[in-house]
Amino acid sequence: MKNSFIIAGVMGWPVAHSRSPLIHNHWIHEHNLNGAYGLFPVNPNDLEAAIRGIKALGIAGCNITIPHKVNAMRFVDWVHPLAHRMGAINTIVVQPDGALHGFNNDGFGFIQSLLQSNPRWESNTDPIVVIGAGGAARGIVVSLLDDGATSIRLINRTHSKAEELARAFGPAVTSVKWEDREDALHNASLLINTTNQGMQGESALDIKLNNLPTKALVFDAVYIPQETPLLKEARLRGNLTVNGLGMLLHQARPAFQAWFGVMPEVTDKLYAKVCSS
Ligand code: NAP
């Protein structure tokens, strides 16, 4: 039905802090659409029931956030191959026949945010250093490989996890030991922090940037605060820096399009709104 009220939302636990309602409701208003995007606090024990209830409630779909991104894959009817490779979903879209399809748009958000900050960015040049081997790292590494990256140095405090990911992703990804992380910065084109270090309430990421070329881009998946100690140090030595806010905003676009039928834009107005929230 063309004029029906469209409902979407985000499932997480806890979820009250999520910026997603602000982003999607901004676009609903901007495009004069008939709908709303809300918060669904879903206890992990109730995840299956909540996901199965999406269709019954007539909801268009939802985002999936911490801690459900991996487990939610088990309760949808189909998972996009890209999300399979990333090992998690962050979006569910109800299909016209009622089937629940799972997607992961984090990688899209990451690449789009890099391009927005540096339109000339190309992944297939000099080595890329990724710190961390959790969910965010997985999504980012898959998107870099699909974007043509040929050399990714993966570094994690727990080395076995970096080794595991490197094995899974093939010869373009090599694991580097935590104690060698500063050596790995030589001739890098991009340094990415995918750990929670630098987040509000956490310590700064423990790394010195002396070996990093000043022409390298520095990306931090963290967006609270907007300038982490890592980004501050990088900016002061002349590197171009990008925080995780653009990734968050851009990953929301394909989901919005799937639910509401319009591909929205990430504008300065939206940035300002999210930054001031
Ligand atoms: P995760 O799966 O729990 O992974 C956490 C990573 O941080 C692991 O690699 C862990 O290493 C590392 N770590 C934790 N404490 C550390 C420490 N003291 N020193 C060094 N490394 C440490 O989490 P995630 O889902 O990947 O999320 C990671 C970050 O990315 C969070 O800040 C999250 O907000 C952000 N994120 C942002 C976006 C966005 O759109 N901007 C999207 C997704 C995630 P070990 O394996 O050794 O524990």
Short mmCIF file of C-alpha atoms and ligand atoms in Angstrom, two decimals:
data_model
loop_
_atom_site.label_atom_id
_atom_site.label_comp_id
_atom_site.label_asym_id
_atom_site.label_seq_id
_atom_site.Cartn_x
_atom_site.Cartn_y
_atom_site.Cartn_z
CA MET A 1 0.00 0.00 0.00
CA LYS A 2 1.61 3.21 -1.17
CA ASN A 3 0.58 5.54 1.62
CA SER A 4 0.97 3.12 4.52
CA PHE A 5 2.90 4.20 7.61
CA ILE A 6 6.37 2.59 7.50
CA ILE A 7 8.03 1.54 10.75
CA ALA A 8 11.68 0.57 11.23
CA GLY A 9 14.01 0.65 14.22
CA VAL A 10 17.14 -0.66 15.88
CA MET A 11 17.44 -3.75 18.08
CA GLY A 12 20.20 -3.71 20.66
CA TRP A 13 20.83 -4.21 24.39
CA PRO A 14 21.23 -1.57 25.68
CA VAL A 15 20.11 0.64 22.82
CA ALA A 16 19.05 3.95 24.38
CA HIS A 17 22.33 5.62 23.34
CA SER A 18 21.87 4.79 19.63
CA ARG A 19 22.11 7.69 17.17
CA SER A 20 20.15 5.73 14.52
CA PRO A 21 16.69 7.16 15.36
CA LEU A 22 18.04 10.68 14.97
CA ILE A 23 19.56 9.82 11.58
CA HIS A 24 16.58 7.96 10.09
CA ASN A 25 13.93 10.31 11.49
CA HIS A 26 15.91 13.23 10.01
CA TRP A 27 15.67 11.60 6.57
CA ILE A 28 11.98 10.68 7.03
CA HIS A 29 11.27 14.34 7.75
CA GLU A 30 13.58 15.60 4.98
CA HIS A 31 11.82 13.45 2.37
CA ASN A 32 8.35 14.11 3.75
CA LEU A 33 7.70 10.40 4.26
CA ASN A 34 5.01 8.73 6.28
CA GLY A 35 6.86 6.69 8.87
CA ALA A 36 8.96 6.48 12.02
CA TYR A 37 12.15 4.85 13.28
CA GLY A 38 12.34 3.73 16.91
CA LEU A 39 14.37 1.94 19.54
CA PHE A 40 13.81 -1.76 20.27
CA PRO A 41 15.62 -2.78 23.47
CA VAL A 42 15.83 -6.55 23.03
CA ASN A 43 17.30 -8.75 25.74
CA PRO A 44 19.64 -11.37 24.18
CA ASN A 45 17.34 -14.12 25.51
CA ASP A 46 14.46 -12.68 23.46
CA LEU A 47 16.35 -12.09 20.22
CA GLU A 48 14.82 -14.95 18.24
CA ALA A 49 11.25 -14.03 19.30
CA ALA A 50 11.86 -10.35 18.51
CA ILE A 51 13.25 -11.07 15.03
CA ARG A 52 10.49 -13.55 14.20
CA GLY A 53 7.98 -10.90 15.33
CA ILE A 54 9.17 -8.31 12.80
CA LYS A 55 6.97 -9.64 10.01
CA ALA A 56 3.94 -10.20 12.27
CA LEU A 57 4.12 -6.59 13.47
CA GLY A 58 4.21 -5.28 9.90
CA ILE A 59 7.55 -3.56 10.45
CA ALA A 60 9.65 -2.85 7.32
CA GLY A 61 12.82 -4.06 9.00
CA CYS A 62 15.41 -3.04 11.54
CA ASN A 63 19.03 -2.38 12.26
CA ILE A 64 20.85 -4.81 14.50
CA THR A 65 23.47 -3.55 16.90
CA ILE A 66 25.60 -4.72 19.83
CA PRO A 67 25.39 -7.43 21.12
CA HIS A 68 23.13 -9.06 18.49
CA LYS A 69 25.05 -8.63 15.22
CA VAL A 70 26.40 -12.20 15.08
CA ASN A 71 23.51 -14.14 16.65
CA ALA A 72 20.84 -12.41 14.56
CA MET A 73 22.19 -14.19 11.47
CA ARG A 74 20.67 -17.44 12.77
CA PHE A 75 17.13 -16.11 12.87
CA VAL A 76 16.73 -14.59 9.39
CA ASP A 77 15.72 -16.52 6.28
CA TRP A 78 18.59 -15.39 4.07
CA VAL A 79 21.95 -13.70 4.64
CA HIS A 80 23.68 -11.66 1.93
CA PRO A 81 27.04 -13.25 0.89
CA LEU A 82 28.92 -10.09 1.93
CA ALA A 83 27.41 -10.28 5.42
CA HIS A 84 28.39 -13.97 5.56
CA ARG A 85 32.01 -13.00 4.88
CA MET A 86 31.79 -10.29 7.54
CA GLY A 87 30.31 -12.80 9.97
CA ALA A 88 27.52 -10.48 11.12
CA ILE A 89 24.42 -8.58 10.00
CA ASN A 90 23.47 -5.02 10.88
CA THR A 91 20.24 -4.73 8.87
CA ILE A 92 17.11 -6.83 8.34
CA VAL A 93 14.74 -6.09 5.48
CA VAL A 94 11.31 -7.74 5.26
CA GLN A 95 10.73 -8.89 1.68
CA PRO A 96 7.36 -8.64 -0.14
CA ASP A 97 6.78 -12.37 0.55
CA GLY A 98 7.51 -11.85 4.27
CA ALA A 99 10.98 -13.43 4.22
CA LEU A 100 13.59 -11.77 6.46
CA HIS A 101 16.81 -10.89 4.63
CA GLY A 102 20.00 -9.96 6.50
CA PHE A 103 22.62 -7.48 5.26
CA ASN A 104 25.75 -5.80 6.55
CA ASN A 105 26.25 -2.20 5.40
CA ASP A 106 29.14 -1.30 7.73
CA GLY A 107 31.73 -1.84 4.97
CA PHE A 108 29.76 0.34 2.56
CA GLY A 109 29.62 3.03 5.24
CA PHE A 110 33.35 2.81 5.86
CA ILE A 111 34.37 3.13 2.19
CA GLN A 112 31.87 5.93 1.53
CA SER A 113 33.14 7.83 4.54
CA LEU A 114 36.76 7.50 3.36
CA LEU A 115 35.73 8.77 -0.07
CA GLN A 116 33.80 11.67 1.41
CA SER A 117 36.91 12.75 3.34
CA ASN A 118 39.32 12.08 0.47
CA PRO A 119 37.59 11.69 -2.92
CA ARG A 120 40.86 10.48 -4.45
CA TRP A 121 41.22 7.58 -2.02
CA GLU A 122 42.15 4.25 -3.66
CA SER A 123 42.51 1.04 -1.65
CA ASN A 124 44.92 -0.66 -4.06
CA THR A 125 48.01 1.47 -3.39
CA ASP A 126 50.38 1.22 -0.41
CA PRO A 127 49.89 -1.08 2.60
CA ILE A 128 46.96 -0.50 4.93
CA VAL A 129 47.33 -1.08 8.68
CA VAL A 130 44.27 -2.28 10.59
CA ILE A 131 44.38 -2.42 14.40
CA GLY A 132 41.86 -4.75 16.03
CA ALA A 133 40.31 -8.05 14.97
CA GLY A 134 36.73 -7.83 16.23
CA GLY A 135 33.46 -7.22 14.39
CA ALA A 136 34.34 -3.76 13.06
CA ALA A 137 37.73 -4.99 11.78
CA ARG A 138 36.07 -7.85 9.90
CA GLY A 139 33.64 -5.55 8.10
CA ILE A 140 36.36 -3.05 7.26
CA VAL A 141 38.84 -5.67 6.00
CA VAL A 142 36.22 -7.28 3.73
CA SER A 143 35.25 -3.90 2.29
CA LEU A 144 38.91 -2.94 1.67
CA LEU A 145 39.58 -6.25 -0.09
CA ASP A 146 36.48 -5.79 -2.26
CA ASP A 147 37.68 -2.26 -3.01
CA GLY A 148 40.95 -3.67 -4.38
CA ALA A 149 43.33 -3.60 -1.38
CA THR A 150 46.35 -5.85 -2.01
CA SER A 151 48.24 -5.41 1.27
CA ILE A 152 46.59 -5.25 4.69
CA ARG A 153 48.64 -5.57 7.89
CA LEU A 154 46.34 -6.78 10.64
CA ILE A 155 47.39 -6.19 14.24
CA ASN A 156 45.53 -7.25 17.35
CA ARG A 157 46.37 -7.35 21.05
CA THR A 158 45.38 -11.03 21.02
CA HIS A 159 47.51 -12.16 18.10
CA SER A 160 45.67 -15.45 17.49
CA LYS A 161 42.56 -13.52 16.41
CA ALA A 162 44.55 -11.51 13.85
CA GLU A 163 46.10 -14.76 12.58
CA GLU A 164 42.67 -16.34 12.27
CA LEU A 165 41.31 -13.42 10.23
CA ALA A 166 44.42 -13.31 8.03
CA ARG A 167 44.01 -17.02 7.28
CA ALA A 168 40.33 -16.55 6.46
CA PHE A 169 40.92 -13.61 4.12
CA GLY A 170 43.86 -14.90 2.07
CA PRO A 171 47.31 -13.63 1.06
CA ALA A 172 46.46 -9.91 0.87
CA VAL A 173 46.04 -9.91 4.67
CA THR A 174 49.02 -10.61 6.91
CA SER A 175 48.98 -10.67 10.71
CA VAL A 176 51.57 -8.61 12.59
CA LYS A 177 52.39 -9.08 16.27
CA TRP A 178 51.19 -6.41 18.70
CA GLU A 179 54.77 -5.60 19.74
CA ASP A 180 55.66 -4.89 16.09
CA ARG A 181 52.76 -2.49 15.50
CA GLU A 182 54.91 0.62 15.18
CA ASP A 183 57.26 -1.01 12.62
CA ALA A 184 54.17 -1.91 10.59
CA LEU A 185 53.43 1.78 10.03
CA HIS A 186 56.35 2.21 7.59
CA ASN A 187 55.11 3.13 4.07
CA ALA A 188 51.44 2.74 5.09
CA SER A 189 48.79 4.67 3.13
CA LEU A 190 46.07 4.26 5.76
CA LEU A 191 46.00 3.47 9.49
CA ILE A 192 42.69 2.27 10.92
CA ASN A 193 41.76 1.84 14.57
CA THR A 194 38.92 -0.64 14.96
CA THR A 195 39.47 -1.24 18.68
CA ASN A 196 37.46 0.49 21.39
CA GLN A 197 40.62 2.28 22.56
CA GLY A 198 40.19 6.05 22.54
CA MET A 199 36.44 5.77 23.13
CA GLN A 200 34.97 7.89 25.92
CA GLY A 201 35.89 6.15 29.18
CA GLU A 202 38.65 4.02 27.60
CA SER A 203 42.40 4.55 27.42
CA ALA A 204 44.00 5.97 24.31
CA LEU A 205 45.22 3.47 21.70
CA ASP A 206 48.77 2.57 22.70
CA ILE A 207 50.75 3.37 19.55
CA LYS A 208 53.34 5.98 18.49
CA LEU A 209 52.98 7.34 15.00
CA ASN A 210 56.63 8.28 14.30
CA ASN A 211 56.95 5.74 11.48
CA LEU A 212 53.70 6.68 9.77
CA PRO A 213 54.12 8.74 6.55
CA THR A 214 52.44 12.14 6.98
CA LYS A 215 50.57 11.60 3.71
CA ALA A 216 48.81 8.56 5.23
CA LEU A 217 45.14 8.81 6.11
CA VAL A 218 44.19 7.94 9.71
CA PHE A 219 40.72 6.52 10.36
CA ASP A 220 39.23 5.81 13.77
CA ALA A 221 36.00 3.77 13.96
CA VAL A 222 35.30 5.45 17.30
CA TYR A 223 33.05 8.54 17.09
CA ILE A 224 32.58 9.46 20.77
CA PRO A 225 34.64 11.56 21.24
CA GLN A 226 34.83 12.86 17.70
CA GLU A 227 38.56 13.41 18.02
CA THR A 228 40.23 10.52 19.83
CA PRO A 229 43.79 10.92 21.16
CA LEU A 230 44.95 8.92 18.10
CA LEU A 231 43.25 11.34 15.68
CA LYS A 232 44.54 14.35 17.59
CA GLU A 233 48.13 13.13 17.44
CA ALA A 234 47.75 12.30 13.74
CA ARG A 235 46.23 15.71 12.93
CA LEU A 236 48.97 17.56 14.80
CA ARG A 237 51.68 15.79 12.79
CA GLY A 238 49.94 16.58 9.49
CA ASN A 239 47.93 13.44 8.66
CA LEU A 240 44.41 13.72 7.24
CA THR A 241 42.05 12.23 9.85
CA VAL A 242 38.58 10.70 9.69
CA ASN A 243 36.44 9.67 12.67
CA GLY A 244 33.77 6.95 12.77
CA LEU A 245 30.81 9.29 12.44
CA GLY A 246 30.82 9.24 8.64
CA MET A 247 30.87 5.43 8.66
CA LEU A 248 27.87 5.41 11.01
CA LEU A 249 25.94 7.88 8.84
CA HIS A 250 26.77 6.24 5.51
CA GLN A 251 26.01 2.69 6.63
CA ALA A 252 22.46 3.86 7.38
CA ARG A 253 21.77 4.92 3.76
CA PRO A 254 21.19 1.55 2.03
CA ALA A 255 18.96 0.37 4.90
CA PHE A 256 16.87 3.54 4.67
CA GLN A 257 16.55 3.02 0.92
CA ALA A 258 15.42 -0.59 1.40
CA TRP A 259 12.73 0.34 3.94
CA PHE A 260 11.56 3.77 2.76
CA GLY A 261 12.35 3.65 -0.99
CA VAL A 262 14.64 6.71 -1.12
CA MET A 263 18.47 6.75 -1.09
CA PRO A 264 19.22 9.59 1.37
CA GLU A 265 22.32 11.79 1.48
CA VAL A 266 24.73 12.53 4.30
CA THR A 267 24.63 16.31 4.45
CA ASP A 268 26.40 18.91 6.61
CA LYS A 269 23.04 19.53 8.28
CA LEU A 270 22.82 15.86 9.33
CA TYR A 271 26.43 15.89 10.58
CA ALA A 272 25.70 19.01 12.64
CA LYS A 273 22.55 17.48 14.10
CA VAL A 274 24.28 14.25 15.14
CA CYS A 275 27.31 16.12 16.50
CA SER A 276 25.15 18.34 18.69
CA SER A 277 23.03 15.46 20.05
P1 NAP B 1 34.76 -6.06 19.36
O1 NAP B 1 34.30 -7.06 18.35
O2 NAP B 1 34.46 -6.27 20.79
O3 NAP B 1 36.36 -5.90 19.18
C1 NAP B 1 37.10 -5.09 20.06
C2 NAP B 1 38.56 -5.00 19.59
O4 NAP B 1 39.22 -4.08 20.46
C3 NAP B 1 39.32 -6.33 19.68
O5 NAP B 1 40.19 -6.42 18.59
C4 NAP B 1 40.09 -6.16 21.01
O6 NAP B 1 41.30 -6.90 21.06
C5 NAP B 1 40.41 -4.69 20.95
N1 NAP B 1 40.75 -4.17 22.29
C6 NAP B 1 39.94 -4.09 23.37
N2 NAP B 1 40.60 -3.57 24.42
C7 NAP B 1 41.87 -3.33 23.98
C8 NAP B 1 43.04 -2.81 24.59
N3 NAP B 1 43.06 -2.42 25.88
N4 NAP B 1 44.17 -2.68 23.84
C9 NAP B 1 44.17 -3.05 22.54
N5 NAP B 1 43.10 -3.58 21.91
C10 NAP B 1 41.96 -3.71 22.62
O7 NAP B 1 34.17 -4.61 19.02
P2 NAP B 1 33.73 -4.03 17.58
O8 NAP B 1 32.28 -4.30 17.36
O9 NAP B 1 34.73 -4.48 16.58
O10 NAP B 1 33.83 -2.45 17.84
C11 NAP B 1 35.09 -1.84 18.03
C12 NAP B 1 34.96 -0.32 17.96
O11 NAP B 1 34.49 0.08 16.68
C13 NAP B 1 34.00 0.27 18.99
O12 NAP B 1 34.55 1.45 19.49
C14 NAP B 1 32.76 0.58 18.17
O13 NAP B 1 32.01 1.67 18.68
C15 NAP B 1 33.39 0.96 16.84
N6 NAP B 1 32.46 0.77 15.69
C16 NAP B 1 32.15 1.86 14.97
C17 NAP B 1 31.29 1.74 13.89
C18 NAP B 1 30.94 2.97 13.10
O14 NAP B 1 29.97 2.95 12.33
N7 NAP B 1 31.70 4.02 13.22
C19 NAP B 1 30.75 0.50 13.54
C20 NAP B 1 31.12 -0.62 14.30
C21 NAP B 1 31.98 -0.47 15.40
P3 NAP B 1 41.35 -8.37 21.73
O15 NAP B 1 40.92 -9.32 20.64
O16 NAP B 1 42.75 -8.54 22.15
O17 NAP B 1 40.38 -8.36 22.90
#
